[in-house]
Coordinates of C-alpha atoms in Angstrom, one line a residue:
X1087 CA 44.5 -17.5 -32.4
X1088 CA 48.1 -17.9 -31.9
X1089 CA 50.3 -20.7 -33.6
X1090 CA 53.7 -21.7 -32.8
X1091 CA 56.6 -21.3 -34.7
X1092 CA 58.2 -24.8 -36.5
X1093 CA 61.1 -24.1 -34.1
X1094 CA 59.7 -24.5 -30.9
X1095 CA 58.2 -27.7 -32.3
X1096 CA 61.3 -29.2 -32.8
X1097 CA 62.8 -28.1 -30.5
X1098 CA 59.9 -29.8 -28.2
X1099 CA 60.3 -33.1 -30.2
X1100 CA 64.1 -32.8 -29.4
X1101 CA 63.7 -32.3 -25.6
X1102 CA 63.9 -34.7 -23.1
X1103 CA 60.0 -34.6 -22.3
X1104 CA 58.2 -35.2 -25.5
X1105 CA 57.1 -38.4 -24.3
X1106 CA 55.6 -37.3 -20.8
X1107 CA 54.9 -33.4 -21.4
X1108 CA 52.1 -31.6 -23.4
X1109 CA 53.0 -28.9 -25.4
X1110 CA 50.1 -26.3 -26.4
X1111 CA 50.5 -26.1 -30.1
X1112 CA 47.7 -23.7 -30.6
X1113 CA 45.6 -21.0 -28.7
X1114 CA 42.5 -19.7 -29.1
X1115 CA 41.1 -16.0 -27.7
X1116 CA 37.8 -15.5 -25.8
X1117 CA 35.0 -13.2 -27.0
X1118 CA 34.8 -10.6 -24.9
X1119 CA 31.1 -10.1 -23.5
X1120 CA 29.6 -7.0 -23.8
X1121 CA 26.6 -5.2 -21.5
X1122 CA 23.2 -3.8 -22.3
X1123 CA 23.1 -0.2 -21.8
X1124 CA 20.2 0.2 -18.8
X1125 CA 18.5 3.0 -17.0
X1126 CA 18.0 3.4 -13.4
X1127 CA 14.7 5.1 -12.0
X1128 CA 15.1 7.2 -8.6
X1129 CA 11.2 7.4 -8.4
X1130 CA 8.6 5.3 -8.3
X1131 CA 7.4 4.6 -11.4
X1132 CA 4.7 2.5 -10.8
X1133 CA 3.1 3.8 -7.5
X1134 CA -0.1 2.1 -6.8
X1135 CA -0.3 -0.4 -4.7
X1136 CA -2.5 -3.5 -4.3
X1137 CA -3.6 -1.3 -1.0
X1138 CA -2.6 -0.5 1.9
X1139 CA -2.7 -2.3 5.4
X1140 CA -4.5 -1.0 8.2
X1141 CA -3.5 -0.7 12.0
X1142 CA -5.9 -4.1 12.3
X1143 CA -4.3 -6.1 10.1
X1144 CA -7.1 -5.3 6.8
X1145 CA -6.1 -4.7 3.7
X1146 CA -8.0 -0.7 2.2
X1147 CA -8.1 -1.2 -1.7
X1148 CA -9.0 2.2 -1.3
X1149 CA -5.3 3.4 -0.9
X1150 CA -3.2 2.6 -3.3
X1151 CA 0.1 4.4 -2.3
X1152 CA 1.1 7.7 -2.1
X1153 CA 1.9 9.6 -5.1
X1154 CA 5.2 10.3 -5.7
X1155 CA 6.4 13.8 -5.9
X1156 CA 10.3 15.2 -6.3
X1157 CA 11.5 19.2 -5.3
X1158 CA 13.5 21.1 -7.9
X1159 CA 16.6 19.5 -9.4
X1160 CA 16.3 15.7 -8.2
X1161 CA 18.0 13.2 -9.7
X1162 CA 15.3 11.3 -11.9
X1163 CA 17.2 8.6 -14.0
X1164 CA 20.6 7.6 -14.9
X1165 CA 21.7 5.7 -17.7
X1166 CA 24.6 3.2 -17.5
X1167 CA 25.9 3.1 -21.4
X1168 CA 26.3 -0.3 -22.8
X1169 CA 29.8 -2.1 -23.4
X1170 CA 30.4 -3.1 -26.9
X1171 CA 31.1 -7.3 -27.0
X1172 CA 34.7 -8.3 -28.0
X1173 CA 35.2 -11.0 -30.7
X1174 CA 36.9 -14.3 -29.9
X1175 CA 38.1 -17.0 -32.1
X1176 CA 38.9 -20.7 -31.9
X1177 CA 42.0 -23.0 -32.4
X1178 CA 41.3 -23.1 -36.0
X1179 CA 41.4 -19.4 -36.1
X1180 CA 37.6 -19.1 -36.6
X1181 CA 35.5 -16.4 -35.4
X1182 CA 33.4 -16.7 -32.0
X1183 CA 30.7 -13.9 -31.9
X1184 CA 29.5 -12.6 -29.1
X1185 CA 26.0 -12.3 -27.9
X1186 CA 24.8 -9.2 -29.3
X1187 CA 24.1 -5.8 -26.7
X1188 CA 21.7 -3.5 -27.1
X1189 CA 21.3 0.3 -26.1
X1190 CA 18.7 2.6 -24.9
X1191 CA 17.7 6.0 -25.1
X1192 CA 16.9 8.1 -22.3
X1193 CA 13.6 9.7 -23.2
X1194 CA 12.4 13.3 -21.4
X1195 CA 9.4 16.0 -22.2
X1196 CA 8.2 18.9 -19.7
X1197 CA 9.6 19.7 -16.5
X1198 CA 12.7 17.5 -17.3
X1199 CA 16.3 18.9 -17.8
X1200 CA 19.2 16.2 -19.1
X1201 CA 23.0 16.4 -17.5
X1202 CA 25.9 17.4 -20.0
X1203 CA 26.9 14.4 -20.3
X1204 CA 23.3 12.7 -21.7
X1205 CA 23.3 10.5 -18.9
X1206 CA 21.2 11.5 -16.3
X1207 CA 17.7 13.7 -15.6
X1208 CA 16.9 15.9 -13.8
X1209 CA 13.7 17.7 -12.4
X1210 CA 13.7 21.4 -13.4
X1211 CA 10.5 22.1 -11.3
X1212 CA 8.3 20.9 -8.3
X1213 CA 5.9 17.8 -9.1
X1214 CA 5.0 14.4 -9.9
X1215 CA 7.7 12.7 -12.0
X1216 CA 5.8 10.6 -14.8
X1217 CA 7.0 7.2 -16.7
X1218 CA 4.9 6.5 -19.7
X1219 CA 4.3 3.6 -22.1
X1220 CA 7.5 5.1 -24.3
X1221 CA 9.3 5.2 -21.1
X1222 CA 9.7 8.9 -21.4
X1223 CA 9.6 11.0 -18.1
X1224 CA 8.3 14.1 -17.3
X1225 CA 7.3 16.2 -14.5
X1226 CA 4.6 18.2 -13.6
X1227 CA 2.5 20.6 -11.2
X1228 CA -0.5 18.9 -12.0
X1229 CA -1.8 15.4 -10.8
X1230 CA -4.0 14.4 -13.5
X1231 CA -6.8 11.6 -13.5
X1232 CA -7.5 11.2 -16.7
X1233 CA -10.5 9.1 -16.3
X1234 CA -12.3 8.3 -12.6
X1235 CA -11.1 8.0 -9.1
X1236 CA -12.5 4.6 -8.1
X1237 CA -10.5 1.3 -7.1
X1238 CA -8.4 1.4 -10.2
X1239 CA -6.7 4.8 -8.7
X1240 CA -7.1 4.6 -5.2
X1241 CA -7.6 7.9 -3.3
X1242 CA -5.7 10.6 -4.0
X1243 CA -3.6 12.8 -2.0
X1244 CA -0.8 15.0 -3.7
X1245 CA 0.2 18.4 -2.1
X1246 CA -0.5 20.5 -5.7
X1247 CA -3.1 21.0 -8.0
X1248 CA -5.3 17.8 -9.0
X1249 CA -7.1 17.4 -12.0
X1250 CA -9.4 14.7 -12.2
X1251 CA -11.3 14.6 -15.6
X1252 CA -14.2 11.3 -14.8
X1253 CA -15.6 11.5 -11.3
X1254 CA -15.2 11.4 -7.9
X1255 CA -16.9 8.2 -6.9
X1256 CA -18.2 7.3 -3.3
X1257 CA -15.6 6.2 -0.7
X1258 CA -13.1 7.7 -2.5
X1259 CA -10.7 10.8 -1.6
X1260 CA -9.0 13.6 -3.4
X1261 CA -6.7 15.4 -0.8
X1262 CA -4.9 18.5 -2.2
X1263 CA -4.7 21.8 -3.1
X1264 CA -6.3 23.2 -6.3
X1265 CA -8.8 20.5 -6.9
X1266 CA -10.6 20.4 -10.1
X1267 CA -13.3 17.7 -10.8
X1268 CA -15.8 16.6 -13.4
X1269 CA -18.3 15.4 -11.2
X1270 CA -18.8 14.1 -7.6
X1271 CA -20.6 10.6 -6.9
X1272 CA -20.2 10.3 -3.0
X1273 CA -16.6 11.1 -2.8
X1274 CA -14.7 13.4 -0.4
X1275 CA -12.8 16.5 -1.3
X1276 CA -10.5 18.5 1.0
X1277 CA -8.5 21.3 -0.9
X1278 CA -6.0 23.6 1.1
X1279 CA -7.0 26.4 -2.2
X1280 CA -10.1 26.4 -4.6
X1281 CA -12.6 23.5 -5.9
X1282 CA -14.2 23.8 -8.9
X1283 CA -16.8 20.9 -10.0
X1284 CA -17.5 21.0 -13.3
X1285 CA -20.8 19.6 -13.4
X1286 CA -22.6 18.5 -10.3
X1287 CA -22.2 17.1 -6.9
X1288 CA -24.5 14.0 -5.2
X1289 CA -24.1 13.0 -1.9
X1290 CA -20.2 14.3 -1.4
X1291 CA -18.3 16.3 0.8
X1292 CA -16.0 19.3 0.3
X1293 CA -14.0 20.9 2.3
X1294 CA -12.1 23.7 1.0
X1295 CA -9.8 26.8 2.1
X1296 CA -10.7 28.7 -0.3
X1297 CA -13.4 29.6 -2.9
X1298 CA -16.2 26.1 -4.2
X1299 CA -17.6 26.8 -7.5
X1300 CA -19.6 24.2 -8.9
X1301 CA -23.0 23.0 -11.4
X1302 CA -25.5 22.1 -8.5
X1303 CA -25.2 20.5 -5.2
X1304 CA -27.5 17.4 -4.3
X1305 CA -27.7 15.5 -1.0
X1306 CA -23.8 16.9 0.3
X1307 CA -22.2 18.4 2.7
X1308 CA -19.6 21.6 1.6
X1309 CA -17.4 23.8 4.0
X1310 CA -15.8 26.7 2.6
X1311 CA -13.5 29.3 3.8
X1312 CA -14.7 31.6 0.4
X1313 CA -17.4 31.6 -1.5
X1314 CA -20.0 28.9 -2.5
X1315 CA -20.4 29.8 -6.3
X1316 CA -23.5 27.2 -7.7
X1317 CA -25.0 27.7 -11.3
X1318 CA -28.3 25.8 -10.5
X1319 CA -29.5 24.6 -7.6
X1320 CA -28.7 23.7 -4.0
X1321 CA -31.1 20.4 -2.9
X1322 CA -31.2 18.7 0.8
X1323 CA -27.7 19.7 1.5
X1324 CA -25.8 21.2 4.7
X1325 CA -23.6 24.0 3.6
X1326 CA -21.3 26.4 5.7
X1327 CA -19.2 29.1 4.5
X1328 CA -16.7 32.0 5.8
X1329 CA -17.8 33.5 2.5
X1330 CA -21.4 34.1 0.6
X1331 CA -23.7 31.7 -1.0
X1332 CA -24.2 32.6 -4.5
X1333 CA -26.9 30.7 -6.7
X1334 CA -26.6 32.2 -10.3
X1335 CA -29.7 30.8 -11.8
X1336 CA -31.3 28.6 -9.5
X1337 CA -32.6 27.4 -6.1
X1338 CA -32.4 26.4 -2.9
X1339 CA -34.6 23.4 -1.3
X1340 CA -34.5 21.6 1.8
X1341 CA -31.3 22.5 2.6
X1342 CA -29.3 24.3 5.8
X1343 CA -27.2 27.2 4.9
X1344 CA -25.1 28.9 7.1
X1345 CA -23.4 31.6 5.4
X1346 CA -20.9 35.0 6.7
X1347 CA -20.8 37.4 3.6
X1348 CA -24.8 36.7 3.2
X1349 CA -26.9 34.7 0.8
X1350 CA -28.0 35.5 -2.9
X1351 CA -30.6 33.4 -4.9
X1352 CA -33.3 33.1 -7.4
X1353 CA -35.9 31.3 -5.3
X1354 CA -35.5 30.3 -2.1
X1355 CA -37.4 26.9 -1.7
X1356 CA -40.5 25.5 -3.1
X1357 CA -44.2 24.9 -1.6
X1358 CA -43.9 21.0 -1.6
X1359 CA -40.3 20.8 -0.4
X1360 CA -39.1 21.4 3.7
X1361 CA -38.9 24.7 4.0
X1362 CA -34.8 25.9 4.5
X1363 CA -33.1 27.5 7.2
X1364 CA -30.6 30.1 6.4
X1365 CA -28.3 31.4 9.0
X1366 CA -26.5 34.9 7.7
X1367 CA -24.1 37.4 9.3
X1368 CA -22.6 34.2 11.0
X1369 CA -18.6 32.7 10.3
X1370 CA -19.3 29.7 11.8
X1371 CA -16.5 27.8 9.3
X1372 CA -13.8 30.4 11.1
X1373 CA -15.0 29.9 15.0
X1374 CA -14.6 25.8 13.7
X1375 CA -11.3 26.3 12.2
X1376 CA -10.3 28.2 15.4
X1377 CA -11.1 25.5 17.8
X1378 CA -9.9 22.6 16.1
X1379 CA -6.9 24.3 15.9
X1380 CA -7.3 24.9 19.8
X1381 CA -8.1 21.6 20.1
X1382 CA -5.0 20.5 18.5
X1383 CA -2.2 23.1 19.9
X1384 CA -4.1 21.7 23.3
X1385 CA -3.5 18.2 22.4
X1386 CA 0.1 19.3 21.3
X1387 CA 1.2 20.6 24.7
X1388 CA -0.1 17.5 26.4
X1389 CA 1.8 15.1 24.4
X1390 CA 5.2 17.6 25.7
X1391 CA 4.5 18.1 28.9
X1392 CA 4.2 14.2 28.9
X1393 CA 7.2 13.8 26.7
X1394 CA 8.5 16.8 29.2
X1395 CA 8.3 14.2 32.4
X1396 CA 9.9 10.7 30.8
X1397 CA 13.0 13.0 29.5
X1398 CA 13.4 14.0 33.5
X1399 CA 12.6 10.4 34.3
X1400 CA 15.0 8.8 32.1
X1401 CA 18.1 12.0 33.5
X1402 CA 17.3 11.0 37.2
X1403 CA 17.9 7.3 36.3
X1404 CA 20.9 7.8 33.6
X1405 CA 22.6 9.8 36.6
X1406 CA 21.7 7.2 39.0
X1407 CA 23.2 4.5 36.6
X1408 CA 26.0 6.7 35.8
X1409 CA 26.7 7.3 39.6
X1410 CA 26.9 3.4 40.4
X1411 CA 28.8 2.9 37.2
X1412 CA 31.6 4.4 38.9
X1413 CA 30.9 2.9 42.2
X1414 CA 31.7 -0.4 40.4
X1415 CA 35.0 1.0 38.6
X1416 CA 36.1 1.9 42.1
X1417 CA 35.7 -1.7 43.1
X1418 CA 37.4 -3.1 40.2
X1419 CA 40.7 -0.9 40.4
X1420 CA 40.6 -1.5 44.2
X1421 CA 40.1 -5.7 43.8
X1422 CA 43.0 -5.7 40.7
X1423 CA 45.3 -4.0 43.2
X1424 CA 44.5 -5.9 45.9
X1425 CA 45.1 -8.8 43.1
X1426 CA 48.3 -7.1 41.9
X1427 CA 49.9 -6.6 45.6
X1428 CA 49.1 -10.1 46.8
X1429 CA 50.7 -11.9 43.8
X1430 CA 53.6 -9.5 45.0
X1431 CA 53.5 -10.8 48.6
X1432 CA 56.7 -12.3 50.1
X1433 CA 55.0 -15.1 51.3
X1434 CA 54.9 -17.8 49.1
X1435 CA 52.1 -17.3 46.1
X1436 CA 51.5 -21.2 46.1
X1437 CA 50.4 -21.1 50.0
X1438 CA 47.0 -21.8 50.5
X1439 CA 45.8 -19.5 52.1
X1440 CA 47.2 -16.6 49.2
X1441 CA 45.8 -18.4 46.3
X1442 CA 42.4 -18.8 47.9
X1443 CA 41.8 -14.8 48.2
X1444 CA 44.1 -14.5 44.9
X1445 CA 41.0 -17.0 43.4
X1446 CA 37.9 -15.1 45.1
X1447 CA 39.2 -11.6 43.7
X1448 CA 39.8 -12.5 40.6
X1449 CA 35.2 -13.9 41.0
X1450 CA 34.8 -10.9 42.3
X1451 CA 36.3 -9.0 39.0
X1452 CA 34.7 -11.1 37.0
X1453 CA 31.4 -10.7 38.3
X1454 CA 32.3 -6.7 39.2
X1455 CA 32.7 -6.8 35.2
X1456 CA 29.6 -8.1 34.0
X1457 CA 27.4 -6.0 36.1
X1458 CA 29.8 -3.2 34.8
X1459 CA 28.9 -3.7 31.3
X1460 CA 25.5 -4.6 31.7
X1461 CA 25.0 -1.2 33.6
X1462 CA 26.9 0.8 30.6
X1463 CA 24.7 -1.3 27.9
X1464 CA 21.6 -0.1 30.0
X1465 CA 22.9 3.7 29.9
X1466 CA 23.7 3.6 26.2
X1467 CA 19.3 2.4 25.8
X1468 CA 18.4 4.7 28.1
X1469 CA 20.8 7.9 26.4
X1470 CA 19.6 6.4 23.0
X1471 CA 15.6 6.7 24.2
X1472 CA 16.3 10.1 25.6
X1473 CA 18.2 11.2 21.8
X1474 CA 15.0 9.9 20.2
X1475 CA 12.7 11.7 22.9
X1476 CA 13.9 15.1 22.2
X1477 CA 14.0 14.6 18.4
X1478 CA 10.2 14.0 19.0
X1479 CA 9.9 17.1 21.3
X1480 CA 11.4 19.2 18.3
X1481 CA 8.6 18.2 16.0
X1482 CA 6.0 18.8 18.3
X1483 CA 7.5 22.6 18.6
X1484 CA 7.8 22.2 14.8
X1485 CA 3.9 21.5 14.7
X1486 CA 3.0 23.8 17.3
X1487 CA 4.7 26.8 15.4
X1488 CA 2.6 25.9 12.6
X1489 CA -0.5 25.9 14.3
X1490 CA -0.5 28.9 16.1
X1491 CA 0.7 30.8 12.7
X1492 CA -2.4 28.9 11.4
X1493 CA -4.3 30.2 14.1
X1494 CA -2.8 33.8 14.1
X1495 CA -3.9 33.9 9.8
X1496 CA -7.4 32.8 10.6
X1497 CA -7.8 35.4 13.7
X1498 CA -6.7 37.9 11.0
X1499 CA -9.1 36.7 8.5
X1500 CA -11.7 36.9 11.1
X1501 CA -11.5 40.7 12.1
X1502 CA -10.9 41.9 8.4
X1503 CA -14.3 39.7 7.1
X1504 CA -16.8 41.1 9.9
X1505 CA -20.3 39.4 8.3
X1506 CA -22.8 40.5 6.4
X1507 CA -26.4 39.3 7.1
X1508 CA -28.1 40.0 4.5
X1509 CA -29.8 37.3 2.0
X1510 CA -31.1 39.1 -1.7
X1511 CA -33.7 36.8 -3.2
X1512 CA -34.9 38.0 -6.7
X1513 CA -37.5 35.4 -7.0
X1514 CA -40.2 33.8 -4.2
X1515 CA -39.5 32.9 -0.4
X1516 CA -41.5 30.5 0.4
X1517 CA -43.5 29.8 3.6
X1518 CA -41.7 28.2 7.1
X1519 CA -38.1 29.4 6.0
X1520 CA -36.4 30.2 8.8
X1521 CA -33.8 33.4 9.0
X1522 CA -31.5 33.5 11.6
X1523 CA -29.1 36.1 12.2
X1524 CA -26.3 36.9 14.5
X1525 CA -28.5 37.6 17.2
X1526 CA -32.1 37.5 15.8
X1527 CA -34.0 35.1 14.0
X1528 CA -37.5 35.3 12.3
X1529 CA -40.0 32.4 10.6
X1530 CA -41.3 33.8 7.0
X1531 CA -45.5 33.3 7.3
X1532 CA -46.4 34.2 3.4
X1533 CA -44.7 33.9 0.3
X1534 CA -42.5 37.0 -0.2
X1535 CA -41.3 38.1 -4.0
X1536 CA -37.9 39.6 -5.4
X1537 CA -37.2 40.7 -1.7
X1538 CA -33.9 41.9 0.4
X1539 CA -33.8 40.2 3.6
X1540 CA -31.3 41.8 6.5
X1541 CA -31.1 42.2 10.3
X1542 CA -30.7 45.5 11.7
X1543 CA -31.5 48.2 14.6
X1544 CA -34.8 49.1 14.3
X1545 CA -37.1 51.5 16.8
X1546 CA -39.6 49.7 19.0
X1547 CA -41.8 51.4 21.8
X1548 CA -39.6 54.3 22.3
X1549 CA -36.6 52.0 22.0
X1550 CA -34.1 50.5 19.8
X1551 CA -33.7 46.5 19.4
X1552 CA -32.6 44.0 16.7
X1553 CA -34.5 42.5 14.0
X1554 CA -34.9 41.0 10.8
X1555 CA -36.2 43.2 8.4
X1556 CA -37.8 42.6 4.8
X1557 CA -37.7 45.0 1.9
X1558 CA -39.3 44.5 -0.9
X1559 CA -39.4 45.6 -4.5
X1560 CA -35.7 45.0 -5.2
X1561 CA -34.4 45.4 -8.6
X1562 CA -34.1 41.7 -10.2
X1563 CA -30.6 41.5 -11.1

């Protein structure tokens, strides 16, 4: 607060105003407000969603959003330090707080690195960034579920390793690399690398790039680029692998296996179960890869050749537009000259006559003018549509690059993993199983025991043809 000196009282009280004027005699001082130090998130913190809507307008609880993931050295958070609150005080020279601010802590673990400064974060590697309960943020390679992937999570689909602890319930998806589960109720996985499922597997599906190992398999589908590795037993399912089947200590019942690299097993069915058909020697996961892929550079092409004919569409009728765009400036220069040479006439500009055509060429540029700029507006859409055409050409060469390097690596894989068709049972084969080779097959009529099963060459009537050949009397492993 300031006070005024006796002076300039009376020198107030002298003037000729005193009656009519105010005269400040004291002055007070604002508090100054200060600002709560905050922190601004550039990731999502909170990514799931109430779900996503569908192409018809439905709401799937199923997807909750994807999950966020940041590349080396994004910005994660910035703080914005708070601004310390200025004291104020009244006309009686008394003090006038302000409200108190308060500041806050940017908080950071693994896979975090903080700017010089202590104001911002940033993401030393690869992953999903992480806010938790303490607000501290950290990234990493691994998604982790701690618990199971049901409605609560929503699928998920994150291009790294996942790690889901619970289980995989039914209807539910876990899209990713590296997948690692505790067990599968009914859900879908498809891994570009290696599964493993901790304990066992009922009525899901897998399909992996790489190598499945898992408890036992019940009721499910599984497609596999490696090999199937299963501790106990394989029960009603439909498996087909680039790799072998591998049953450590178990069985197989009911079930279709279709296997490149050849089949190993304890027992191989049971007497009261459908007997199983096993088809060795065969890479029937590759020749599927190979024509989807097909299938899809196929599909590719067409959507270019189609994109291909409305770019030449639209560059006939741009040209076209463009030519009769300047047809019409043409017209306009000529009907302003005519304008500017009759307004320079000798005869007299007020004559009838003179002002009547002076009148209709100043419609006609008018008119000449609209369709002028409605042409150019219609040039500008069409050069905009042809812009967005070939940005959309460009990604299909994009994805055509990748699938033909995609198809190129599985070609390769193909010649340098000829199969094997061979199946080594160390326990019983039971009765109906069917064995089917790359070009042979055979029905087994008795029980065989601790047996090596294998097509090959073998001499008939003076001749050679293929078969499938038992052995018996192989060492149990």
């Amino acid at each position: 607060m300031a006070w005024l000196n006796r002076s300039e009282v009376e020198k107030f009280i002298d003037s000729s105003g005193f009656r009519v004027n105010s005269f400040q005699v004291a002055r007070g001082t604002d508090p100054k407000p200060g600002k709560d130090a905050r922190i601004e998130y550039f990731f999502e913190t909170d990514h799931l969603k109430a779900g996503d809507i569908d192409e018809n307008g439905n709401i799937d609880f199923k997807d909750r959003g994807p999950i966020p993931w940041v590349k080396k050295g994004s910005l994660l958070a910035k703080k914005f330090p708070m601004a310390e609150a200025g004291e104020g005080r009244n006309i009686l020279d008394q003090v006038i707080l302000s409200p108190a601010v308060s500041d806050i802590s940017l908080k950071y673990g693994k896979g975090v690195i903080c700017s010089s400064d202590g104001l911002e974060l940033y993401a030393e590697i690869s992953g999903t960034p992480t806010l938790d309960r303490s607000n501290k943020i950290q990234v990493s390679r691994v998604f982790t579920a701690p618990n199971d992937v049901n409605f609560e999570t929503g699928h998920i689909d994150y291009d790294g390793e996942i790690v889901i602890k619970g289980t995989l319930k039914a209807g539910f998806k876990a899209i990713g690399h590296v997948i690692r589960v505790g067990t599968v109720d009914g859900g879908e996985i498809r891994a570009t690398g290696d599964v493993t499922v901790l304990n066992g597997m009922i009525g899901g599906t897998v399909y992996a790039r790489g190598n499945v190992s898992i408890k036992f398999v019940q009721n499910s589908t599984i497609y596999c680029l490696g090999n199937l590795t299963v501790d106990k037993e394989i029960l009603d399912s439909r498996i087909v692998t680039s790799g072998a089947v591998i049953i450590k200590n178990g069985e197989i019942i009911s079930s279709d296996i279709t296997c490149n690299k050849g089949l190993f097993t304890q027992h191989l069915g049971t007497e009261k179960s459908v007997p199983n058909t096993v088809t060795f020697g065969v890479d029937t996961f590759t020749t599927r890869e190979l024509k989807n892929i097909q299938d899809r550079i196929e599909h590719t092409m067409d959507e270019q050749e189609l994109i291909f004919e409305k770019l030449n569409s639209l560059s006939v009728e741009i040209f076209r537009d463009t030519t009769n765009t300047l047809g019409l400036v043409h017209k306009i220069d000529r009907a302003r000259q005519e304008n500017f040479l009759l307004s320079k006439s000798p005869e007299d500009t007020t004559s009838r006559g003179l002002k009547s055509q002076i009148q209709v060429n100043k419609r006609l540029l008018v008119r000449l003018d609209r369709e002028l700029n409605h042409l150019i507006d219609r040039i500008e859409k069409k050069k905009s549509r042809r812009k967005k055409f070939k940005a959309e050409l460009s990604q299909l060469e994009s994805t055509l690059e990748k699938l033909r390097s995609e198809q190129g690596n599985f070609t390769q894989w193909k010649q340098r993993n000829p199969g094997v068709a061979q199946a080594v049972v160390t326990g019983q084969v039971i009765p109906g199983t069917l064995i089917k080779g790359p070009d042979v097959s055979l029905e087994i009529t008795n029980i065989r025991k601790n047996v090596k099963i294998f097509q090959t060459l073998a001499a008939q009537n003076g001749d050679t043809a293929l078969e499938i050949e038992i052995v018996d009397n192989i060492r149990p492993k």
